[in-house]
Structures are given as C-alpha cells and as structure tokens.
mmCIF file of N, CA and C in Angstrom:
data_model
loop_
_atom_site.group_PDB
_atom_site.id
_atom_site.type_symbol
_atom_site.label_atom_id
_atom_site.label_comp_id
_atom_site.label_asym_id
_atom_site.label_seq_id
_atom_site.Cartn_x
_atom_site.Cartn_y
_atom_site.Cartn_z
ATOM 1 N N MET S 1 0.826 -1.204 0.006
ATOM 2 C CA MET S 1 -0.006 -0.007 -0.008
ATOM 3 C C MET S 1 0.857 1.243 0.001
ATOM 4 N N VAL S 2 2.007 1.195 0.698
ATOM 5 C CA VAL S 2 2.866 2.343 0.737
ATOM 6 C C VAL S 2 3.405 2.717 -0.597
ATOM 7 N N ASN S 3 3.906 1.705 -1.338
ATOM 8 C CA ASN S 3 4.402 1.997 -2.672
ATOM 9 C C ASN S 3 3.340 2.508 -3.582
ATOM 10 N N LYS S 4 2.140 2.034 -3.448
ATOM 11 C CA LYS S 4 1.030 2.487 -4.287
ATOM 12 C C LYS S 4 0.679 3.971 -3.985
ATOM 13 N N ALA S 5 0.726 4.350 -2.728
ATOM 14 C CA ALA S 5 0.442 5.709 -2.307
ATOM 15 C C ALA S 5 1.521 6.640 -2.871
ATOM 16 N N LEU S 6 2.814 6.191 -2.749
ATOM 17 C CA LEU S 6 3.885 6.992 -3.311
ATOM 18 C C LEU S 6 3.776 7.133 -4.781
ATOM 19 N N LEU S 7 3.532 6.043 -5.487
ATOM 20 C CA LEU S 7 3.403 6.021 -6.907
ATOM 21 C C LEU S 7 2.214 6.906 -7.386
ATOM 22 N N PHE S 8 1.129 6.777 -6.724
ATOM 23 C CA PHE S 8 -0.103 7.569 -7.104
ATOM 24 C C PHE S 8 0.224 9.063 -6.929
ATOM 25 N N GLY S 9 0.796 9.432 -5.774
ATOM 26 C CA GLY S 9 1.149 10.808 -5.583
ATOM 27 C C GLY S 9 2.169 11.322 -6.586
ATOM 28 N N TRP S 10 3.134 10.530 -6.934
ATOM 29 C CA TRP S 10 4.169 10.914 -7.897
ATOM 30 C C TRP S 10 3.529 11.082 -9.290
ATOM 31 N N ILE S 11 2.747 10.129 -9.690
ATOM 32 C CA ILE S 11 2.107 10.265 -11.024
ATOM 33 C C ILE S 11 1.182 11.479 -11.070
ATOM 34 N N THR S 12 0.486 11.734 -9.993
ATOM 35 C CA THR S 12 -0.363 12.928 -9.948
ATOM 36 C C THR S 12 0.454 14.208 -10.079
ATOM 37 N N SER S 13 1.579 14.287 -9.418
ATOM 38 C CA SER S 13 2.417 15.477 -9.504
ATOM 39 C C SER S 13 3.005 15.637 -10.931
ATOM 40 N N ILE S 14 3.344 14.537 -11.575
ATOM 41 C CA ILE S 14 3.857 14.584 -12.937
ATOM 42 C C ILE S 14 2.786 15.109 -13.896
ATOM 43 N N ILE S 15 1.562 14.560 -13.761
ATOM 44 C CA ILE S 15 0.412 15.004 -14.600
ATOM 45 C C ILE S 15 0.163 16.499 -14.388
ATOM 46 N N ALA S 16 0.162 16.950 -13.101
ATOM 47 C CA ALA S 16 -0.088 18.310 -12.805
ATOM 48 C C ALA S 16 0.980 19.204 -13.416
ATOM 49 N N MET S 17 2.240 18.818 -13.317
ATOM 50 C CA MET S 17 3.304 19.626 -13.875
ATOM 51 C C MET S 17 3.207 19.658 -15.406
ATOM 52 N N MET S 18 3.008 18.512 -16.048
ATOM 53 C CA MET S 18 2.904 18.462 -17.501
ATOM 54 C C MET S 18 1.655 19.258 -17.972
ATOM 55 N N GLY S 19 0.591 19.160 -17.238
ATOM 56 C CA GLY S 19 -0.628 19.926 -17.587
ATOM 57 C C GLY S 19 -0.398 21.433 -17.556
ATOM 58 N N SER S 20 0.259 21.890 -16.482
ATOM 59 C CA SER S 20 0.505 23.331 -16.372
ATOM 60 C C SER S 20 1.477 23.806 -17.484
ATOM 61 N N LEU S 21 2.480 22.979 -17.811
ATOM 62 C CA LEU S 21 3.393 23.341 -18.918
ATOM 63 C C LEU S 21 2.675 23.335 -20.252
ATOM 64 N N PHE S 22 1.763 22.372 -20.456
ATOM 65 C CA PHE S 22 0.986 22.338 -21.696
ATOM 66 C C PHE S 22 0.146 23.606 -21.833
ATOM 67 N N PHE S 23 -0.550 24.007 -20.713
ATOM 68 C CA PHE S 23 -1.371 25.189 -20.846
ATOM 69 C C PHE S 23 -0.523 26.474 -21.136
ATOM 70 N N SER S 24 0.644 26.576 -20.565
ATOM 71 C CA SER S 24 1.440 27.769 -20.763
ATOM 72 C C SER S 24 2.247 27.733 -22.022
ATOM 73 N N GLU S 25 2.875 26.599 -22.329
ATOM 74 C CA GLU S 25 3.800 26.530 -23.439
ATOM 75 C C GLU S 25 3.138 26.207 -24.756
ATOM 76 N N GLN S 26 2.125 25.335 -24.719
ATOM 77 C CA GLN S 26 1.453 24.925 -25.974
ATOM 78 C C GLN S 26 0.234 25.762 -26.267
ATOM 79 N N MET S 27 -0.540 26.048 -25.270
ATOM 80 C CA MET S 27 -1.765 26.789 -25.442
ATOM 81 C C MET S 27 -1.548 28.291 -25.366
ATOM 82 N N GLY S 28 -0.418 28.703 -24.827
ATOM 83 C CA GLY S 28 -0.097 30.127 -24.765
ATOM 84 C C GLY S 28 -0.758 30.879 -23.628
ATOM 85 N N PHE S 29 -1.271 30.178 -22.574
ATOM 86 C CA PHE S 29 -1.900 30.814 -21.472
ATOM 87 C C PHE S 29 -0.817 31.388 -20.579
ATOM 88 N N ILE S 30 -0.863 32.673 -20.318
ATOM 89 C CA ILE S 30 0.125 33.283 -19.386
ATOM 90 C C ILE S 30 -0.342 33.064 -17.977
ATOM 91 N N PRO S 31 0.519 32.424 -17.136
ATOM 92 C CA PRO S 31 0.167 32.200 -15.727
ATOM 93 C C PRO S 31 0.074 33.468 -14.935
ATOM 94 N N CYS S 32 -0.907 33.536 -14.070
ATOM 95 C CA CYS S 32 -1.025 34.720 -13.147
ATOM 96 C C CYS S 32 -0.162 34.467 -11.933
ATOM 97 N N THR S 33 -0.122 35.420 -11.040
ATOM 98 C CA THR S 33 0.726 35.297 -9.856
ATOM 99 C C THR S 33 0.380 34.069 -9.026
ATOM 100 N N LEU S 34 -0.930 33.844 -8.759
ATOM 101 C CA LEU S 34 -1.315 32.702 -7.961
ATOM 102 C C LEU S 34 -0.985 31.361 -8.680
ATOM 103 N N CYS S 35 -1.058 31.384 -9.992
ATOM 104 C CA CYS S 35 -0.669 30.161 -10.756
ATOM 105 C C CYS S 35 0.777 29.869 -10.539
ATOM 106 N N TRP S 36 1.610 30.924 -10.543
ATOM 107 C CA TRP S 36 3.033 30.735 -10.319
ATOM 108 C C TRP S 36 3.305 30.137 -8.951
ATOM 109 N N TYR S 37 2.592 30.607 -7.917
ATOM 110 C CA TYR S 37 2.816 30.109 -6.587
ATOM 111 C C TYR S 37 2.406 28.665 -6.502
ATOM 112 N N GLN S 38 1.337 28.258 -7.198
ATOM 113 C CA GLN S 38 0.907 26.855 -7.218
ATOM 114 C C GLN S 38 1.973 26.010 -7.933
ATOM 115 N N ARG S 39 2.565 26.561 -9.008
ATOM 116 C CA ARG S 39 3.636 25.805 -9.674
ATOM 117 C C ARG S 39 4.826 25.634 -8.766
ATOM 118 N N ILE S 40 5.166 26.675 -8.020
ATOM 119 C CA ILE S 40 6.313 26.642 -7.088
ATOM 120 C C ILE S 40 6.108 25.518 -6.080
ATOM 121 N N LEU S 41 4.874 25.270 -5.682
ATOM 122 C CA LEU S 41 4.553 24.209 -4.723
ATOM 123 C C LEU S 41 4.476 22.832 -5.357
ATOM 124 N N MET S 42 4.030 22.785 -6.608
ATOM 125 C CA MET S 42 3.837 21.494 -7.233
ATOM 126 C C MET S 42 5.091 20.911 -7.894
ATOM 127 N N TYR S 43 5.871 21.689 -8.559
ATOM 128 C CA TYR S 43 6.993 21.178 -9.361
ATOM 129 C C TYR S 43 8.008 20.438 -8.443
ATOM 130 N N PRO S 44 8.368 20.874 -7.291
ATOM 131 C CA PRO S 44 9.330 20.091 -6.487
ATOM 132 C C PRO S 44 8.767 18.755 -6.046
ATOM 133 N N LEU S 45 7.465 18.620 -5.983
ATOM 134 C CA LEU S 45 6.830 17.357 -5.579
ATOM 135 C C LEU S 45 7.173 16.244 -6.544
ATOM 136 N N VAL S 46 7.380 16.615 -7.825
ATOM 137 C CA VAL S 46 7.746 15.573 -8.809
ATOM 138 C C VAL S 46 9.054 14.934 -8.403
ATOM 139 N N PHE S 47 10.023 15.818 -8.014
ATOM 140 C CA PHE S 47 11.306 15.272 -7.607
ATOM 141 C C PHE S 47 11.223 14.571 -6.255
ATOM 142 N N PHE S 48 10.588 15.184 -5.281
ATOM 143 C CA PHE S 48 10.512 14.598 -3.934
ATOM 144 C C PHE S 48 9.830 13.204 -3.976
ATOM 145 N N LEU S 49 8.692 13.187 -4.586
ATOM 146 C CA LEU S 49 7.900 11.919 -4.651
ATOM 147 C C LEU S 49 8.581 10.862 -5.515
ATOM 148 N N GLY S 50 9.217 11.330 -6.572
ATOM 149 C CA GLY S 50 9.979 10.347 -7.409
ATOM 150 C C GLY S 50 11.117 9.702 -6.670
ATOM 151 N N MET S 51 11.859 10.525 -5.917
ATOM 152 C CA MET S 51 12.941 9.998 -5.100
ATOM 153 C C MET S 51 12.456 9.086 -3.964
ATOM 154 N N ALA S 52 11.380 9.501 -3.368
ATOM 155 C CA ALA S 52 10.745 8.727 -2.300
ATOM 156 C C ALA S 52 10.283 7.391 -2.825
ATOM 157 N N PHE S 53 9.694 7.361 -4.010
ATOM 158 C CA PHE S 53 9.256 6.089 -4.586
ATOM 159 C C PHE S 53 10.407 5.216 -4.872
ATOM 160 N N TYR S 54 11.448 5.762 -5.469
ATOM 161 C CA TYR S 54 12.675 5.016 -5.827
ATOM 162 C C TYR S 54 13.314 4.434 -4.539
ATOM 163 N N ARG S 55 13.331 5.236 -3.477
ATOM 164 C CA ARG S 55 14.013 4.783 -2.230
ATOM 165 C C ARG S 55 13.065 4.112 -1.262
ATOM 166 N N ASN S 56 11.765 4.063 -1.624
ATOM 167 C CA ASN S 56 10.722 3.540 -0.756
ATOM 168 C C ASN S 56 10.748 4.277 0.632
ATOM 169 N N ASP S 57 10.805 5.575 0.533
ATOM 170 C CA ASP S 57 10.923 6.393 1.739
ATOM 171 C C ASP S 57 9.504 6.692 2.316
ATOM 172 N N LYS S 58 9.198 6.057 3.423
ATOM 173 C CA LYS S 58 7.883 6.194 4.026
ATOM 174 C C LYS S 58 7.716 7.455 4.828
ATOM 175 N N GLU S 59 8.833 8.193 5.031
ATOM 176 C CA GLU S 59 8.767 9.413 5.842
ATOM 177 C C GLU S 59 8.638 10.670 4.986
ATOM 178 N N ILE S 60 8.500 10.569 3.705
ATOM 179 C CA ILE S 60 8.439 11.695 2.808
ATOM 180 C C ILE S 60 7.212 12.606 3.072
ATOM 181 N N TYR S 61 6.162 12.009 3.682
ATOM 182 C CA TYR S 61 4.974 12.771 3.965
ATOM 183 C C TYR S 61 5.271 14.028 4.831
ATOM 184 N N LYS S 62 6.330 13.923 5.619
ATOM 185 C CA LYS S 62 6.718 15.044 6.497
ATOM 186 C C LYS S 62 7.071 16.278 5.691
ATOM 187 N N TYR S 63 7.593 16.103 4.479
ATOM 188 C CA TYR S 63 7.999 17.186 3.652
ATOM 189 C C TYR S 63 6.958 17.538 2.598
ATOM 190 N N VAL S 64 6.225 16.544 2.156
ATOM 191 C CA VAL S 64 5.220 16.770 1.099
ATOM 192 C C VAL S 64 3.928 17.346 1.643
ATOM 193 N N LEU S 65 3.481 16.890 2.789
ATOM 194 C CA LEU S 65 2.163 17.309 3.298
ATOM 195 C C LEU S 65 2.048 18.839 3.467
ATOM 196 N N PRO S 66 3.080 19.520 4.046
ATOM 197 C CA PRO S 66 2.923 20.979 4.187
ATOM 198 C C PRO S 66 2.768 21.653 2.800
ATOM 199 N N MET S 67 3.486 21.169 1.829
ATOM 200 C CA MET S 67 3.420 21.800 0.510
ATOM 201 C C MET S 67 2.107 21.465 -0.190
ATOM 202 N N SER S 68 1.596 20.238 -0.056
ATOM 203 C CA SER S 68 0.374 19.889 -0.714
ATOM 204 C C SER S 68 -0.870 20.526 -0.003
ATOM 205 N N VAL S 69 -0.814 20.613 1.292
ATOM 206 C CA VAL S 69 -1.945 21.259 2.003
ATOM 207 C C VAL S 69 -1.968 22.720 1.664
ATOM 208 N N PHE S 70 -0.833 23.413 1.715
ATOM 209 C CA PHE S 70 -0.756 24.827 1.373
ATOM 210 C C PHE S 70 -1.213 25.055 -0.096
ATOM 211 N N GLY S 71 -0.805 24.096 -0.977
ATOM 212 C CA GLY S 71 -1.238 24.209 -2.368
ATOM 213 C C GLY S 71 -2.719 24.054 -2.515
ATOM 214 N N MET S 72 -3.358 23.210 -1.710
ATOM 215 C CA MET S 72 -4.799 22.988 -1.713
ATOM 216 C C MET S 72 -5.441 24.301 -1.339
ATOM 217 N N LEU S 73 -4.983 24.907 -0.247
ATOM 218 C CA LEU S 73 -5.576 26.163 0.249
ATOM 219 C C LEU S 73 -5.399 27.277 -0.776
ATOM 220 N N LEU S 74 -4.236 27.371 -1.374
ATOM 221 C CA LEU S 74 -3.977 28.428 -2.371
ATOM 222 C C LEU S 74 -4.852 28.263 -3.613
ATOM 223 N N SER S 75 -4.905 27.014 -4.120
ATOM 224 C CA SER S 75 -5.715 26.771 -5.300
ATOM 225 C C SER S 75 -7.229 26.916 -5.007
ATOM 226 N N GLY S 76 -7.597 26.546 -3.836
ATOM 227 C CA GLY S 76 -9.011 26.755 -3.377
ATOM 228 C C GLY S 76 -9.338 28.223 -3.364
ATOM 229 N N TYR S 77 -8.452 29.029 -2.827
ATOM 230 C CA TYR S 77 -8.649 30.480 -2.783
ATOM 231 C C TYR S 77 -8.666 31.037 -4.238
ATOM 232 N N HIS S 78 -7.806 30.574 -5.061
ATOM 233 C CA HIS S 78 -7.728 31.027 -6.461
ATOM 234 C C HIS S 78 -9.045 30.654 -7.207
ATOM 235 N N TYR S 79 -9.565 29.459 -6.959
ATOM 236 C CA TYR S 79 -10.788 29.047 -7.606
ATOM 237 C C TYR S 79 -11.930 29.928 -7.123
ATOM 238 N N ALA S 80 -11.975 30.226 -5.839
ATOM 239 C CA ALA S 80 -13.018 31.127 -5.284
ATOM 240 C C ALA S 80 -12.929 32.514 -5.927
ATOM 241 N N LEU S 81 -11.714 33.001 -6.132
ATOM 242 C CA LEU S 81 -11.539 34.336 -6.840
ATOM 243 C C LEU S 81 -12.179 34.260 -8.222
ATOM 244 N N GLN S 82 -12.069 33.120 -8.890
ATOM 245 C CA GLN S 82 -12.628 33.053 -10.204
ATOM 246 C C GLN S 82 -14.156 32.876 -10.221
ATOM 247 N N LYS S 83 -14.685 32.158 -9.234
ATOM 248 C CA LYS S 83 -16.122 31.792 -9.318
ATOM 249 C C LYS S 83 -17.042 32.623 -8.460
ATOM 250 N N ILE S 84 -16.490 33.399 -7.519
ATOM 251 C CA ILE S 84 -17.334 34.212 -6.636
ATOM 252 C C ILE S 84 -17.059 35.667 -7.002
ATOM 253 N N PRO S 85 -17.994 36.317 -7.731
ATOM 254 C CA PRO S 85 -17.743 37.693 -8.150
ATOM 255 C C PRO S 85 -17.371 38.677 -7.076
ATOM 256 N N SER S 86 -17.969 38.528 -5.907
ATOM 257 C CA SER S 86 -17.673 39.466 -4.805
ATOM 258 C C SER S 86 -16.247 39.336 -4.308
ATOM 259 N N MET S 87 -15.567 38.284 -4.645
ATOM 260 C CA MET S 87 -14.146 38.099 -4.209
ATOM 261 C C MET S 87 -13.171 38.742 -5.141
ATOM 262 N N HIS S 88 -13.625 39.201 -6.309
ATOM 263 C CA HIS S 88 -12.719 39.842 -7.276
ATOM 264 C C HIS S 88 -11.981 41.030 -6.664
ATOM 265 N N GLU S 89 -12.593 41.696 -5.720
ATOM 266 C CA GLU S 89 -11.962 42.857 -5.110
ATOM 267 C C GLU S 89 -10.824 42.434 -4.169
ATOM 268 N N PHE S 90 -10.744 41.175 -3.825
ATOM 269 C CA PHE S 90 -9.713 40.704 -2.904
ATOM 270 C C PHE S 90 -8.526 40.068 -3.664
ATOM 271 N N SER S 91 -8.612 40.199 -4.989
ATOM 272 C CA SER S 91 -7.511 39.626 -5.815
ATOM 273 C C SER S 91 -6.153 40.249 -5.520
ATOM 274 N N THR S 92 -5.117 39.386 -5.363
ATOM 275 C CA THR S 92 -3.826 39.902 -5.029
ATOM 276 C C THR S 92 -2.822 39.858 -6.197
ATOM 277 N N CYS S 93 -3.360 39.620 -7.382
ATOM 278 C CA CYS S 93 -2.480 39.486 -8.531
ATOM 279 C C CYS S 93 -1.976 40.796 -9.025
ATOM 280 N N THR S 94 -0.682 40.835 -9.401
ATOM 281 C CA THR S 94 -0.094 42.061 -9.846
ATOM 282 C C THR S 94 0.746 41.867 -11.123
ATOM 283 N N SER S 95 0.721 40.649 -11.661
ATOM 284 C CA SER S 95 1.588 40.327 -12.809
ATOM 285 C C SER S 95 1.021 40.837 -14.150
ATOM 286 N N GLY S 96 -0.078 41.465 -14.138
ATOM 287 C CA GLY S 96 -0.674 41.932 -15.409
ATOM 288 C C GLY S 96 -1.764 40.964 -15.894
ATOM 289 N N VAL S 97 -1.799 39.724 -15.383
ATOM 290 C CA VAL S 97 -2.784 38.746 -15.752
ATOM 291 C C VAL S 97 -3.700 38.620 -14.549
ATOM 292 N N PRO S 98 -4.992 38.907 -14.680
ATOM 293 C CA PRO S 98 -5.903 38.856 -13.525
ATOM 294 C C PRO S 98 -6.128 37.417 -13.030
ATOM 295 N N CYS S 99 -6.019 37.216 -11.740
ATOM 296 C CA CYS S 99 -6.253 35.887 -11.167
ATOM 297 C C CYS S 99 -7.692 35.469 -11.266
ATOM 298 N N SER S 100 -8.574 36.389 -11.533
ATOM 299 C CA SER S 100 -9.996 35.994 -11.687
ATOM 300 C C SER S 100 -10.348 35.605 -13.089
ATOM 301 N N GLY S 101 -9.346 35.746 -14.035
ATOM 302 C CA GLY S 101 -9.592 35.344 -15.425
ATOM 303 C C GLY S 101 -9.626 33.813 -15.508
ATOM 304 N N GLN S 102 -10.393 33.359 -16.512
ATOM 305 C CA GLN S 102 -10.588 31.922 -16.738
ATOM 306 C C GLN S 102 -10.209 31.561 -18.198
ATOM 307 N N TYR S 103 -9.069 30.941 -18.373
ATOM 308 C CA TYR S 103 -8.679 30.549 -19.703
ATOM 309 C C TYR S 103 -9.550 29.374 -20.171
ATOM 310 N N ILE S 104 -9.885 28.464 -19.251
ATOM 311 C CA ILE S 104 -10.784 27.364 -19.563
ATOM 312 C C ILE S 104 -11.914 27.383 -18.577
ATOM 313 N N ASN S 105 -13.056 26.870 -18.965
ATOM 314 C CA ASN S 105 -14.228 26.724 -18.049
ATOM 315 C C ASN S 105 -15.018 25.519 -18.554
ATOM 316 N N TRP S 106 -14.506 24.376 -18.438
ATOM 317 C CA TRP S 106 -15.162 23.161 -18.898
ATOM 318 C C TRP S 106 -16.335 22.804 -18.013
ATOM 319 N N LEU S 107 -17.444 22.472 -18.599
ATOM 320 C CA LEU S 107 -18.678 22.068 -17.903
ATOM 321 C C LEU S 107 -19.150 23.138 -16.945
ATOM 322 N N GLY S 108 -18.707 24.342 -17.102
ATOM 323 C CA GLY S 108 -19.137 25.465 -16.239
ATOM 324 C C GLY S 108 -18.476 25.559 -14.896
ATOM 325 N N PHE S 109 -17.577 24.612 -14.580
ATOM 326 C CA PHE S 109 -16.890 24.716 -13.250
ATOM 327 C C PHE S 109 -15.419 24.262 -13.242
ATOM 328 N N VAL S 110 -14.938 23.591 -14.297
ATOM 329 C CA VAL S 110 -13.579 23.107 -14.282
ATOM 330 C C VAL S 110 -12.684 24.133 -14.900
ATOM 331 N N THR S 111 -11.903 24.796 -14.036
ATOM 332 C CA THR S 111 -10.898 25.785 -14.449
ATOM 333 C C THR S 111 -9.503 25.271 -14.078
ATOM 334 N N ILE S 112 -8.487 25.987 -14.491
ATOM 335 C CA ILE S 112 -7.127 25.540 -14.142
ATOM 336 C C ILE S 112 -6.876 25.477 -12.637
ATOM 337 N N PRO S 113 -7.302 26.496 -11.822
ATOM 338 C CA PRO S 113 -7.150 26.305 -10.369
ATOM 339 C C PRO S 113 -7.916 25.153 -9.806
ATOM 340 N N PHE S 114 -9.028 24.816 -10.401
ATOM 341 C CA PHE S 114 -9.839 23.617 -9.957
ATOM 342 C C PHE S 114 -9.002 22.388 -10.164
ATOM 343 N N LEU S 115 -8.362 22.272 -11.372
ATOM 344 C CA LEU S 115 -7.492 21.148 -11.648
ATOM 345 C C LEU S 115 -6.321 21.054 -10.703
ATOM 346 N N SER S 116 -5.773 22.228 -10.405
ATOM 347 C CA SER S 116 -4.710 22.297 -9.412
ATOM 348 C C SER S 116 -5.152 21.827 -8.042
ATOM 349 N N PHE S 117 -6.344 22.274 -7.632
ATOM 350 C CA PHE S 117 -6.889 21.871 -6.347
ATOM 351 C C PHE S 117 -7.071 20.329 -6.296
ATOM 352 N N ILE S 118 -7.565 19.777 -7.380
ATOM 353 C CA ILE S 118 -7.754 18.287 -7.428
ATOM 354 C C ILE S 118 -6.374 17.594 -7.292
ATOM 355 N N GLY S 119 -5.377 18.080 -8.023
ATOM 356 C CA GLY S 119 -4.035 17.483 -7.936
ATOM 357 C C GLY S 119 -3.447 17.551 -6.541
ATOM 358 N N PHE S 120 -3.512 18.733 -5.927
ATOM 359 C CA PHE S 120 -2.982 18.883 -4.562
ATOM 360 C C PHE S 120 -3.800 18.023 -3.564
ATOM 361 N N THR S 121 -5.078 17.919 -3.772
ATOM 362 C CA THR S 121 -5.903 17.036 -2.907
ATOM 363 C C THR S 121 -5.547 15.581 -3.016
ATOM 364 N N VAL S 122 -5.378 15.109 -4.250
ATOM 365 C CA VAL S 122 -5.007 13.717 -4.442
ATOM 366 C C VAL S 122 -3.639 13.441 -3.793
ATOM 367 N N ILE S 123 -2.680 14.348 -3.949
ATOM 368 C CA ILE S 123 -1.381 14.173 -3.330
ATOM 369 C C ILE S 123 -1.497 14.185 -1.818
ATOM 370 N N THR S 124 -2.271 15.089 -1.286
ATOM 371 C CA THR S 124 -2.497 15.143 0.183
ATOM 372 C C THR S 124 -3.116 13.854 0.697
ATOM 373 N N ILE S 125 -4.112 13.333 0.012
ATOM 374 C CA ILE S 125 -4.704 12.094 0.445
ATOM 375 C C ILE S 125 -3.674 10.927 0.372
ATOM 376 N N SER S 126 -2.912 10.913 -0.692
ATOM 377 C CA SER S 126 -1.866 9.847 -0.815
ATOM 378 C C SER S 126 -0.873 9.942 0.374
ATOM 379 N N MET S 127 -0.523 11.138 0.734
ATOM 380 C CA MET S 127 0.446 11.295 1.854
ATOM 381 C C MET S 127 -0.194 10.944 3.210
ATOM 382 N N LEU S 128 -1.514 11.238 3.338
ATOM 383 C CA LEU S 128 -2.206 10.848 4.557
ATOM 384 C C LEU S 128 -2.305 9.336 4.679
ATOM 385 N N VAL S 129 -2.468 8.659 3.539
ATOM 386 C CA VAL S 129 -2.506 7.182 3.539
ATOM 387 C C VAL S 129 -1.106 6.675 3.942
ATOM 388 N N LEU S 130 -0.088 7.298 3.396
ATOM 389 C CA LEU S 130 1.276 6.930 3.731
ATOM 390 C C LEU S 130 1.554 7.102 5.202
ATOM 391 N N TRP S 131 1.120 8.223 5.763
ATOM 392 C CA TRP S 131 1.313 8.537 7.145
ATOM 393 C C TRP S 131 0.605 7.490 8.053
ATOM 394 N N LYS S 132 -0.614 7.179 7.679
ATOM 395 C CA LYS S 132 -1.417 6.159 8.407
ATOM 396 C C LYS S 132 -0.795 4.804 8.348
ATOM 397 N N ARG S 133 -0.191 4.428 7.274
ATOM 398 C CA ARG S 133 0.336 3.088 7.065
ATOM 399 C C ARG S 133 1.803 2.895 7.479
ATOM 400 N N LYS S 134 2.425 3.943 7.897
ATOM 401 C CA LYS S 134 3.892 3.862 8.184
ATOM 402 C C LYS S 134 4.235 2.896 9.261
#
C-alpha cells in the first residue's frame, strides 16, 4: 500500500506539472501570480515523490504534506476568486494577468485552479495514507 500511495502521488504530480506546462507553453496561457505560486509548490513534488518512490521512503509525507496542503488552500482560494464575483476585489495578482480570469471553463466549473486543487488534494490524500500506514 505504501508503494502504491507514493506512486499515485508521484504520477499525480507529474500530470499536474505536465498539464501546467501544456497550458502555458502549448496553449499560450500566461500564468497569473497565484498560478506561479501553485507551480512553485507542485513542481518540487515531482522530484521529492519520485525519489521517495525510488528509495521507498515512508517518511516523505513530513516534507510533502505541508506543500500539498498549502497548495490546496492556495488553489481553493484562487478558484473562489474566479467563481465568486464578490471576491474579485480581494484579488492579489499584480503580474498583469488577472487571477480572476478563466482561460478554460469546462462544464461550467472546471478551471485551471480547480484542476490544481484536485491535484493537490490527491497528493495530500496519498500522503495521509502513507502517514497512516507507516
């Protein structure tokens, strides 16, 4: 179960990183400030979880959980900025790209921060499973 949790978390982080690079490099979507912060939290997880899987490191949750939980909170806040009009005034973005902007809006609710939230949530759950099974 430990290896499966590590592998699942690692694959999720790879998909999240590749997805964000696809949106910016292939689709031409310019990341906003909050998107950059989410990338800063997600990209190292590819390395951390990959090394932990390779070494079967059951203690990696100590380093990954703070990043994934903070990423969940940040992406949840970002999603709220996009979907709740009254929150637009609380936007902290200054990079020229509004954080309330939506490059994609699949099915009326799936945006890039929503996908980020799902990725961070899956990694967090994987790390909680790892913590419980250690």
